[in-house]
Amino acid sequence: MSLWTLILQRILLMIATLFCVAVLTFLIVNVLPGDVAVAILGDQSTPDQVEALRQSMGLDQPILLRFGDWFGGVMRGDFGTSLTFGRPVGPMIWGRLLNSATLGVICLLVMIPVSILLGAVAAVTQGSVLDRAITAITTFLFGMPEYVLALGAMLIFAIWLQWLPGAAMVSPGENLFTQLDVIVLPVLVISLGGATYIIQMTRASMIDALGTAYVRTALLKGVPRWQVILKHALPNAMLPTLVEIGLSFGALLGGLVIIETIFNFAGVGQLMVMSVQSRDVPVLQACVLVIAAAYSVGSLLADIASMLLNPRLRT
Amino acid sequence: MTTLATDPQAARSSRILTYLRPAEIYVVFLLLLIAIGPYIAPYSAYDFDPASSLLKPSWAHPFGTDEFGRDVFSRILAGARPTLLPAFASAVLGIIAGTTTGLICGLMGGRTDQWIMRGMDVLLSFPALILAMLVVTMLGGSTTILVFAIALIFWPRSARLIRSAALDIGKREFIEACRARGEGMGYILFREMLPNLRSVVIVDLALRCSYAILLSASLAYLGMGAQAPTPAWGLMVKEGQQFIQFAPWLTIFPCLTVALVATGTVLLGENVRRRFAISQRLAR
C-alpha cells in the first residue's frame, strides 16, 4: 500500500472518530439521567420552570430528531445559541479558537526544539553535572499540576518582580503579536509542563541510538563526533520523541484550559470553564467538540509525521 | 499492539528513580495523613474566627489564616481525606471496570474484542480533563459524580493495558482446558486469567492512583467535585487565589501541598511501572 492510501485511511478513521465523539457528547448531555433543563436551572428550580425551559429548548421532541437538528447545525458551523449571552455560539468560538491555536502553536514551537535540545544534550553528556541537573529538574516537574506552576510563575514574575503582566487581557480574535508580553507567562508554564515528557523520551532514545553499532562504526570511521550526533543518532532518536509529542497533545489541551482560565486569556478553554460555571450547555457542547477535534487533528499530524519518518510503519 | 512491550529505557534510567526509592514512604505518609490528619490539626478546619482573619504565617498559625480566620495548616491536614479518598476510589473503580473489560477482550478475542476496543477508542478521543468536565457538569458536581467521572476516564486506558497482556494469556492451553472442563466465564476471567496478570494490575493501580490525584486536584481547582467549605486542596487554591496579591500564603501552601503529593505519587507510580518493565506508551 502506498503512503498516500495509508494517510487517506487515517484521515477517514479520524472523521469516523469525530462523528462518534459528536454522538457521545450529545448522549452525555441528553441521555444521561441528569436533565439538561435541571443542569441549566440548578437544583433549586421548580418543576414548572423546568418544563417551560424544556419546551422552549425543544427538549420534549424525540431524541433522534434533536440529534439530527443539532448535528446538521454543527455541520453548517451553527452551534446553537448561548444561554447566557443570547448570541450564536459559532462566532463566539471562532475568534477564541484563533487565540487558543496561536497560543498552542507558539507553545509547541518553543517547547519542542528546546526539549529536544535539552534531552539530546543530557544524553550526550550522560552522567555529567549538566545531565544530572536536567534529569533532576524534569523529575521534579513530572506530574506537577499546571495550576501550581502557573500560580507560582504568576506570584514570582507578575506580583513580586512585576516584570510581566499576570493577566492576559486580550479580546477574542485580537492579534496576539502586538502584545507579546501577555503571553510570555502562559507559554512558559505550558512549555515547562509539557517539556518533561519530551526531554525524558529524547534523552532515553538518544542514549539508545548512541549505543548502536552504526554510531560506533561511524565514530571508528573517523566521522567527527558532532556530525555523528546530529546526522546519525538524532534523526533515529526522533521517532519515539515524535510519538511522545503526539501522545502528550491531550494533556497539552487540558493544560491550555487551566492556563487560559488562570491568566484570563480569551481562548476556547476559558470559554469552556465559563460555560461550566454558568451552565451554558450549548457553549459547553461546542467547546468540547472543538477541543476534541483539535486533539484528533493533533494525533493525526503526529501519526502522519511518524509514517513519513519511519518506513516500517508504512505496511 | 498485541504483546506487552517491555520498556527499552526501563533498565537503564531506573537509576534516576532509585534515588527516589524513599518515595515509597509516601504511601505510608499519605495513608497516615488520611487516617489521623483531621485529629492532629491544631484548629478547626471549618469554624470561623473573624478576629484572626488573613493573618500572616506565624508560630501560632504556621501557614497563616484565610479570610474567615480559619487556620490554613489545619485545613490542609483535614483536607487530605476529601482530596485523596475520592482519588483512590476513582482509581480502584476505573481499574475494576478496565480490568474486567480487558480480560473479556483477551479471552474472547476476534470480533467482540474489536468492537469493545473501538468503543474504548471513542472514549480515548477526548482529552481526559475535557471529558471529566463534561460529565461532572451534566450530572451535577457532587463528589460521587467526580469519582465516577474519573473512573470513566481511566476505564479505556486501563482496559487497553490489561487487554494487551490478557490476549497472550487467553490463548494459552490452561484456558482451553478450563473451557473444556466447562468452567463459567467468571471463573476463567477472575480465577484463571487475573492471577496471571497480577503485576500488570499492580502497575495500573499505582499509575491510576497518581493520575487520579492529579486529575481530581485539577477538577477541584476548576470548582468541580468537593464544594466549599470542604478543605479539598484544589478548592483551597481556587479560593485563596483571589487574595494572591496581599495574602499569597493562601495560595502558596495549598499549592505546595498539592505539588508535593502529586509529584510524589506520580514518581512512585513511574517507579512501580519501571520495576515491572511495562512500556510508558501502553500505560498512559
Short mmCIF file of N, CA and C in Angstrom, two decimals, chain A residues 17 20-21 24-25 28-29 32-36 39 126-127 131-132 135 139-148 151 154-155 159-160 197 200-201 203-204 207-208 240 243-244 247-248 250 253-255 257-258 261-262 272-273 275-277 279 281 284-285 287-288 291-292 295-296, chain B residues 8-9 12-13 15-17 19-20 118 121-131 133-141 152 157 160 211 214 217-219 221-224 233-235 237-238 241 244-245 248 251-252 254-256 258-260 262-263 266-267 270 274 280-281 284:
data_model
loop_
_atom_site.label_atom_id
_atom_site.label_comp_id
_atom_site.label_asym_id
_atom_site.label_seq_id
_atom_site.Cartn_x
_atom_site.Cartn_y
_atom_site.Cartn_z
N THR A 17 -14.08 8.83 13.82
CA THR A 17 -13.92 9.04 15.26
C THR A 17 -14.61 10.33 15.69
N CYS A 20 -18.24 9.85 16.06
CA CYS A 20 -18.55 9.15 17.31
C CYS A 20 -18.42 10.09 18.50
N VAL A 21 -17.40 10.96 18.44
CA VAL A 21 -17.22 11.92 19.53
C VAL A 21 -18.44 12.84 19.63
N LEU A 24 -21.27 10.86 21.16
CA LEU A 24 -21.08 10.64 22.59
C LEU A 24 -21.31 11.93 23.38
N THR A 25 -20.80 13.04 22.85
CA THR A 25 -21.03 14.32 23.52
C THR A 25 -22.53 14.58 23.65
N ILE A 28 -24.03 12.23 26.28
CA ILE A 28 -23.73 12.60 27.67
C ILE A 28 -24.63 13.76 28.09
N VAL A 29 -24.82 14.72 27.17
CA VAL A 29 -25.62 15.88 27.52
C VAL A 29 -27.11 15.53 27.61
N LEU A 32 -27.97 10.89 29.62
CA LEU A 32 -27.64 10.53 30.99
C LEU A 32 -28.73 11.07 31.93
N PRO A 33 -28.91 10.41 33.09
CA PRO A 33 -30.00 10.75 34.00
C PRO A 33 -30.16 12.25 34.28
N GLY A 34 -29.05 13.00 34.36
CA GLY A 34 -29.17 14.42 34.63
C GLY A 34 -29.92 15.09 33.49
N ASP A 35 -30.93 15.90 33.81
CA ASP A 35 -31.72 16.59 32.80
C ASP A 35 -31.02 17.90 32.42
N VAL A 36 -30.94 18.19 31.09
CA VAL A 36 -30.28 19.42 30.67
C VAL A 36 -30.94 20.63 31.32
N ALA A 39 -29.90 20.87 34.77
CA ALA A 39 -28.50 21.25 34.83
C ALA A 39 -28.35 22.75 34.61
N GLN A 126 25.91 12.24 29.19
CA GLN A 126 25.32 11.37 30.20
C GLN A 126 26.20 11.20 31.43
N GLY A 127 25.61 11.40 32.60
CA GLY A 127 26.34 11.25 33.84
C GLY A 127 27.00 12.52 34.34
N ASP A 131 23.75 16.78 32.86
CA ASP A 131 22.75 15.73 32.70
C ASP A 131 21.96 15.55 33.98
N ARG A 132 22.70 15.49 35.10
CA ARG A 132 22.01 15.30 36.38
C ARG A 132 21.05 16.44 36.68
N THR A 135 18.00 16.11 34.41
CA THR A 135 17.17 14.99 34.85
C THR A 135 16.45 15.31 36.16
N THR A 139 12.47 15.52 36.54
CA THR A 139 11.84 14.62 37.51
C THR A 139 10.95 15.39 38.46
N PHE A 140 11.45 16.55 38.88
CA PHE A 140 10.70 17.38 39.83
C PHE A 140 9.42 17.92 39.20
N LEU A 141 9.51 18.31 37.91
CA LEU A 141 8.34 18.90 37.25
C LEU A 141 7.34 17.85 36.79
N PHE A 142 7.81 16.59 36.77
CA PHE A 142 7.00 15.48 36.30
C PHE A 142 5.78 15.33 37.20
N GLY A 143 4.60 15.46 36.66
CA GLY A 143 3.41 15.26 37.48
C GLY A 143 3.05 16.43 38.34
N MET A 144 3.60 17.61 38.02
CA MET A 144 3.19 18.82 38.74
C MET A 144 1.92 19.36 38.08
N PRO A 145 0.86 19.63 38.87
CA PRO A 145 -0.35 20.18 38.23
C PRO A 145 -0.05 21.53 37.59
N GLU A 146 -0.69 21.79 36.43
CA GLU A 146 -0.41 23.02 35.69
C GLU A 146 -0.68 24.26 36.54
N TYR A 147 -1.75 24.20 37.34
CA TYR A 147 -2.11 25.43 38.03
C TYR A 147 -1.10 25.80 39.11
N VAL A 148 -0.40 24.78 39.65
CA VAL A 148 0.63 25.08 40.64
C VAL A 148 1.77 25.85 39.97
N LEU A 151 0.44 29.44 39.03
CA LEU A 151 0.32 30.38 40.14
C LEU A 151 1.69 30.73 40.67
N MET A 154 3.13 33.21 38.30
CA MET A 154 2.43 34.48 38.43
C MET A 154 2.91 35.23 39.66
N LEU A 155 3.05 34.48 40.76
CA LEU A 155 3.48 35.07 42.02
C LEU A 155 4.88 35.68 41.87
N ILE A 159 3.82 39.35 40.42
CA ILE A 159 3.47 40.07 41.64
C ILE A 159 4.71 40.54 42.39
N TRP A 160 5.71 39.65 42.57
CA TRP A 160 6.88 40.06 43.32
C TRP A 160 7.85 40.87 42.47
N TYR A 197 8.07 15.32 29.59
CA TYR A 197 7.94 14.04 28.88
C TYR A 197 8.87 13.99 27.69
N GLN A 200 12.58 13.67 28.66
CA GLN A 200 12.91 12.32 29.14
C GLN A 200 12.95 11.32 27.99
N MET A 201 11.97 11.44 27.07
CA MET A 201 11.91 10.49 25.97
C MET A 201 13.09 10.70 25.02
N ARG A 203 16.00 11.97 25.74
CA ARG A 203 17.22 11.53 26.41
C ARG A 203 17.35 10.01 26.30
N ALA A 204 16.24 9.31 26.64
CA ALA A 204 16.31 7.85 26.65
C ALA A 204 16.58 7.28 25.25
N ILE A 207 20.12 8.01 24.06
CA ILE A 207 21.13 7.13 24.65
C ILE A 207 21.12 5.78 23.94
N ASP A 208 19.91 5.29 23.63
CA ASP A 208 19.79 4.05 22.85
C ASP A 208 20.52 4.18 21.52
N PRO A 240 10.62 7.96 18.66
CA PRO A 240 9.86 7.83 19.90
C PRO A 240 9.46 9.19 20.45
N VAL A 243 6.32 10.33 18.68
CA VAL A 243 5.15 9.62 19.20
C VAL A 243 4.75 10.22 20.55
N GLU A 244 5.77 10.51 21.36
CA GLU A 244 5.54 11.09 22.68
C GLU A 244 4.84 12.44 22.57
N LEU A 247 1.29 11.88 21.82
CA LEU A 247 0.55 11.38 22.98
C LEU A 247 0.28 12.47 24.00
N SER A 248 1.23 13.42 24.12
CA SER A 248 1.06 14.43 25.17
C SER A 248 0.16 15.57 24.71
N GLY A 250 -3.04 15.61 24.21
CA GLY A 250 -4.26 15.71 25.01
C GLY A 250 -4.01 16.43 26.32
N LEU A 253 -3.75 20.15 25.71
CA LEU A 253 -5.04 20.82 25.56
C LEU A 253 -5.72 21.01 26.92
N GLY A 254 -5.64 19.96 27.76
CA GLY A 254 -6.20 20.08 29.10
C GLY A 254 -5.50 21.19 29.87
N GLY A 255 -4.16 21.24 29.73
CA GLY A 255 -3.39 22.29 30.39
C GLY A 255 -3.79 23.67 29.90
N VAL A 257 -6.67 24.64 28.94
CA VAL A 257 -7.92 25.05 29.57
C VAL A 257 -7.64 25.72 30.91
N ILE A 258 -6.77 25.08 31.71
CA ILE A 258 -6.49 25.62 33.04
C ILE A 258 -5.68 26.91 32.96
N THR A 261 -7.66 29.89 31.87
CA THR A 261 -8.51 30.37 32.95
C THR A 261 -7.71 31.20 33.95
N ILE A 262 -6.53 30.70 34.34
CA ILE A 262 -5.74 31.40 35.34
C ILE A 262 -5.29 32.76 34.83
N MET A 272 -14.81 27.49 27.90
CA MET A 272 -15.38 26.25 28.39
C MET A 272 -15.60 26.31 29.89
N VAL A 273 -14.58 26.81 30.63
CA VAL A 273 -14.73 26.90 32.08
C VAL A 273 -15.86 27.87 32.44
N SER A 275 -18.47 28.49 30.62
CA SER A 275 -19.75 27.86 30.30
C SER A 275 -20.12 26.82 31.35
N VAL A 276 -19.10 26.17 31.94
CA VAL A 276 -19.38 25.23 33.01
C VAL A 276 -19.96 25.95 34.22
N GLN A 277 -19.33 27.11 34.55
CA GLN A 277 -19.80 27.84 35.73
C GLN A 277 -21.19 28.42 35.54
N ARG A 279 -23.40 27.16 33.48
CA ARG A 279 -24.26 26.08 33.00
C ARG A 279 -24.82 26.38 31.61
N VAL A 281 -25.12 25.18 28.42
CA VAL A 281 -24.91 23.88 27.78
C VAL A 281 -24.52 23.96 26.30
N LEU A 284 -20.90 24.84 26.14
CA LEU A 284 -20.07 23.74 26.65
C LEU A 284 -19.93 22.65 25.60
N GLN A 285 -21.05 22.27 24.98
CA GLN A 285 -21.04 21.23 23.95
C GLN A 285 -20.11 21.62 22.80
N CYS A 287 -17.62 23.77 22.85
CA CYS A 287 -16.21 23.80 23.27
C CYS A 287 -15.64 22.38 23.31
N VAL A 288 -16.42 21.44 23.88
CA VAL A 288 -15.94 20.06 23.95
C VAL A 288 -15.65 19.53 22.55
N ILE A 291 -12.47 21.19 21.07
CA ILE A 291 -11.23 20.71 21.68
C ILE A 291 -10.95 19.27 21.26
N ALA A 292 -12.01 18.43 21.23
CA ALA A 292 -11.80 17.04 20.81
C ALA A 292 -11.34 16.98 19.36
N TYR A 295 -7.77 17.81 19.21
CA TYR A 295 -7.00 16.66 19.69
C TYR A 295 -6.83 15.64 18.58
N SER A 296 -7.94 15.34 17.85
CA SER A 296 -7.88 14.36 16.76
C SER A 296 -6.93 14.82 15.66
N PRO B 8 12.36 -0.14 26.72
CA PRO B 8 13.81 -0.17 26.50
C PRO B 8 14.57 0.67 27.51
N GLN B 9 13.91 1.73 28.02
CA GLN B 9 14.63 2.60 28.94
C GLN B 9 14.53 2.11 30.37
N ARG B 12 17.96 0.98 32.24
CA ARG B 12 18.98 2.00 32.39
C ARG B 12 18.55 3.15 33.28
N SER B 13 17.42 3.77 32.88
CA SER B 13 17.11 5.02 33.57
C SER B 13 16.42 4.79 34.90
N ARG B 15 17.94 4.12 37.27
CA ARG B 15 18.90 4.75 38.17
C ARG B 15 18.37 6.07 38.70
N ILE B 16 17.75 6.85 37.79
CA ILE B 16 17.20 8.15 38.18
C ILE B 16 16.22 7.97 39.33
N LEU B 17 15.43 6.91 39.21
CA LEU B 17 14.33 6.79 40.14
C LEU B 17 14.69 6.01 41.38
N TYR B 19 17.08 6.71 43.14
CA TYR B 19 17.36 7.77 44.12
C TYR B 19 16.09 8.09 44.88
N LEU B 20 14.95 7.92 44.19
CA LEU B 20 13.69 8.35 44.77
C LEU B 20 12.97 7.19 45.44
N ARG B 118 -13.03 -0.55 19.85
CA ARG B 118 -13.49 0.63 19.11
C ARG B 118 -14.21 1.59 20.04
N ASP B 121 -11.88 3.35 22.13
CA ASP B 121 -11.16 4.38 21.36
C ASP B 121 -11.94 5.68 21.30
N VAL B 122 -13.28 5.57 21.22
CA VAL B 122 -14.07 6.80 21.20
C VAL B 122 -13.89 7.55 22.51
N LEU B 123 -13.92 6.81 23.64
CA LEU B 123 -13.70 7.46 24.94
C LEU B 123 -12.32 8.09 25.00
N LEU B 124 -11.36 7.43 24.32
CA LEU B 124 -9.98 7.93 24.36
C LEU B 124 -9.79 9.16 23.47
N SER B 125 -10.76 9.44 22.59
CA SER B 125 -10.52 10.59 21.71
C SER B 125 -10.93 11.92 22.34
N PHE B 126 -11.32 11.88 23.62
CA PHE B 126 -11.46 13.13 24.36
C PHE B 126 -10.22 13.32 25.22
N PRO B 127 -9.68 14.55 25.29
CA PRO B 127 -8.66 14.79 26.31
C PRO B 127 -9.27 14.52 27.68
N ALA B 128 -8.50 13.87 28.59
CA ALA B 128 -9.03 13.41 29.87
C ALA B 128 -9.81 14.49 30.62
N LEU B 129 -9.19 15.64 30.80
CA LEU B 129 -9.80 16.69 31.62
C LEU B 129 -11.13 17.16 31.01
N ILE B 130 -11.19 17.22 29.67
CA ILE B 130 -12.37 17.74 28.98
C ILE B 130 -13.57 16.82 29.20
N LEU B 131 -13.35 15.51 29.04
CA LEU B 131 -14.45 14.56 29.24
C LEU B 131 -14.93 14.60 30.68
N MET B 133 -14.77 17.09 32.75
CA MET B 133 -15.51 18.33 32.98
C MET B 133 -16.93 18.22 32.45
N LEU B 134 -17.06 17.64 31.26
CA LEU B 134 -18.38 17.49 30.63
C LEU B 134 -19.29 16.62 31.50
N VAL B 135 -18.77 15.47 31.93
CA VAL B 135 -19.59 14.54 32.71
C VAL B 135 -19.99 15.16 34.05
N VAL B 136 -19.02 15.77 34.74
CA VAL B 136 -19.33 16.34 36.04
C VAL B 136 -20.35 17.46 35.91
N THR B 137 -20.22 18.29 34.88
CA THR B 137 -21.18 19.40 34.71
C THR B 137 -22.58 18.87 34.45
N MET B 138 -22.69 17.87 33.59
CA MET B 138 -24.02 17.41 33.21
C MET B 138 -24.69 16.61 34.32
N LEU B 139 -23.90 15.92 35.16
CA LEU B 139 -24.51 15.07 36.18
C LEU B 139 -24.59 15.75 37.54
N GLY B 140 -24.03 16.95 37.66
CA GLY B 140 -24.04 17.61 38.95
C GLY B 140 -22.73 17.39 39.66
N GLY B 141 -22.28 18.38 40.43
CA GLY B 141 -20.90 18.41 40.89
C GLY B 141 -20.61 17.72 42.22
N LEU B 152 -14.47 6.84 34.67
CA LEU B 152 -14.79 6.75 33.25
C LEU B 152 -13.57 7.09 32.39
N ARG B 157 -8.35 3.40 29.37
CA ARG B 157 -6.89 3.37 29.47
C ARG B 157 -6.44 2.09 30.16
N ARG B 160 -7.12 -1.00 27.89
CA ARG B 160 -6.12 -1.17 26.84
C ARG B 160 -4.87 -1.88 27.38
N TYR B 211 -2.40 9.49 38.84
CA TYR B 211 -3.09 10.37 37.89
C TYR B 211 -4.40 10.85 38.47
N LEU B 214 -3.84 13.85 40.56
CA LEU B 214 -3.57 14.99 39.68
C LEU B 214 -4.86 15.51 39.06
N ALA B 217 -7.33 16.95 41.60
CA ALA B 217 -6.87 18.26 42.09
C ALA B 217 -7.16 19.33 41.05
N SER B 218 -6.98 19.01 39.76
CA SER B 218 -7.27 19.97 38.71
C SER B 218 -8.76 20.27 38.65
N LEU B 219 -9.59 19.22 38.75
CA LEU B 219 -11.03 19.42 38.70
C LEU B 219 -11.50 20.22 39.91
N TYR B 221 -9.79 22.38 41.47
CA TYR B 221 -9.37 23.76 41.23
C TYR B 221 -10.36 24.48 40.32
N LEU B 222 -10.95 23.76 39.38
CA LEU B 222 -11.93 24.36 38.47
C LEU B 222 -13.31 24.44 39.11
N GLY B 223 -13.41 24.03 40.38
CA GLY B 223 -14.67 24.15 41.10
C GLY B 223 -15.58 22.96 40.95
N MET B 224 -15.02 21.79 40.53
CA MET B 224 -15.85 20.61 40.37
C MET B 224 -15.51 19.61 41.46
N TRP B 233 -7.79 20.32 48.74
CA TRP B 233 -6.63 21.18 48.45
C TRP B 233 -6.82 22.03 47.19
N GLY B 234 -7.31 21.39 46.12
CA GLY B 234 -7.50 22.13 44.87
C GLY B 234 -8.49 23.28 45.04
N LEU B 235 -9.53 23.01 45.82
CA LEU B 235 -10.54 24.03 46.09
C LEU B 235 -9.94 25.17 46.92
N VAL B 237 -6.88 26.21 46.81
CA VAL B 237 -6.08 27.04 45.91
C VAL B 237 -6.99 28.01 45.17
N LYS B 238 -8.10 27.46 44.66
CA LYS B 238 -9.06 28.29 43.92
C LYS B 238 -9.57 29.44 44.77
N GLN B 241 -6.78 32.03 45.69
CA GLN B 241 -6.17 32.74 44.56
C GLN B 241 -6.64 34.19 44.46
N ILE B 244 -4.32 36.58 46.10
CA ILE B 244 -2.91 36.31 45.81
C ILE B 244 -2.05 37.56 45.95
N GLN B 245 -2.62 38.74 45.73
CA GLN B 245 -1.83 39.98 45.80
C GLN B 245 -1.32 40.27 47.22
N PRO B 248 -0.56 36.00 49.84
CA PRO B 248 -0.12 34.90 48.98
C PRO B 248 -0.04 33.55 49.68
N THR B 251 -2.46 30.90 48.76
CA THR B 251 -2.22 30.17 47.53
C THR B 251 -1.02 29.25 47.67
N ILE B 252 0.05 29.80 48.28
CA ILE B 252 1.33 29.09 48.29
C ILE B 252 1.24 27.73 49.00
N PRO B 254 -1.36 25.61 50.06
CA PRO B 254 -2.11 24.52 49.39
C PRO B 254 -1.44 24.07 48.09
N CYS B 255 -0.90 25.04 47.33
CA CYS B 255 -0.20 24.69 46.08
C CYS B 255 0.97 23.77 46.36
N LEU B 256 1.78 24.13 47.37
CA LEU B 256 2.95 23.30 47.70
C LEU B 256 2.51 21.90 48.10
N VAL B 258 -0.27 20.27 47.20
CA VAL B 258 -0.70 19.54 46.02
C VAL B 258 0.52 19.11 45.21
N ALA B 259 1.47 20.03 45.01
CA ALA B 259 2.65 19.73 44.21
C ALA B 259 3.43 18.57 44.81
N LEU B 260 3.63 18.63 46.13
CA LEU B 260 4.42 17.60 46.81
C LEU B 260 3.76 16.24 46.69
N ALA B 262 1.27 15.30 44.57
CA ALA B 262 1.07 14.85 43.20
C ALA B 262 2.39 14.36 42.59
N THR B 263 3.44 15.17 42.71
CA THR B 263 4.73 14.75 42.13
C THR B 263 5.19 13.46 42.78
N VAL B 266 3.11 10.48 41.49
CA VAL B 266 3.37 10.19 40.08
C VAL B 266 4.73 9.51 39.93
N LEU B 267 5.73 10.00 40.67
CA LEU B 267 7.06 9.37 40.62
C LEU B 267 6.99 7.94 41.14
N GLU B 270 5.51 5.79 38.48
CA GLU B 270 6.51 5.54 37.44
C GLU B 270 7.52 4.50 37.90
N ARG B 274 8.31 1.01 36.06
CA ARG B 274 9.61 0.59 35.53
C ARG B 274 10.09 -0.70 36.16
N GLN B 280 5.80 2.77 28.76
CA GLN B 280 5.14 4.00 29.14
C GLN B 280 3.97 4.31 28.20
N ARG B 281 4.16 3.95 26.94
CA ARG B 281 3.16 4.27 25.93
C ARG B 281 1.85 3.54 26.23
N ARG B 284 -0.17 4.86 29.54
CA ARG B 284 -0.80 6.16 29.55
C ARG B 284 -2.31 6.12 29.73
#
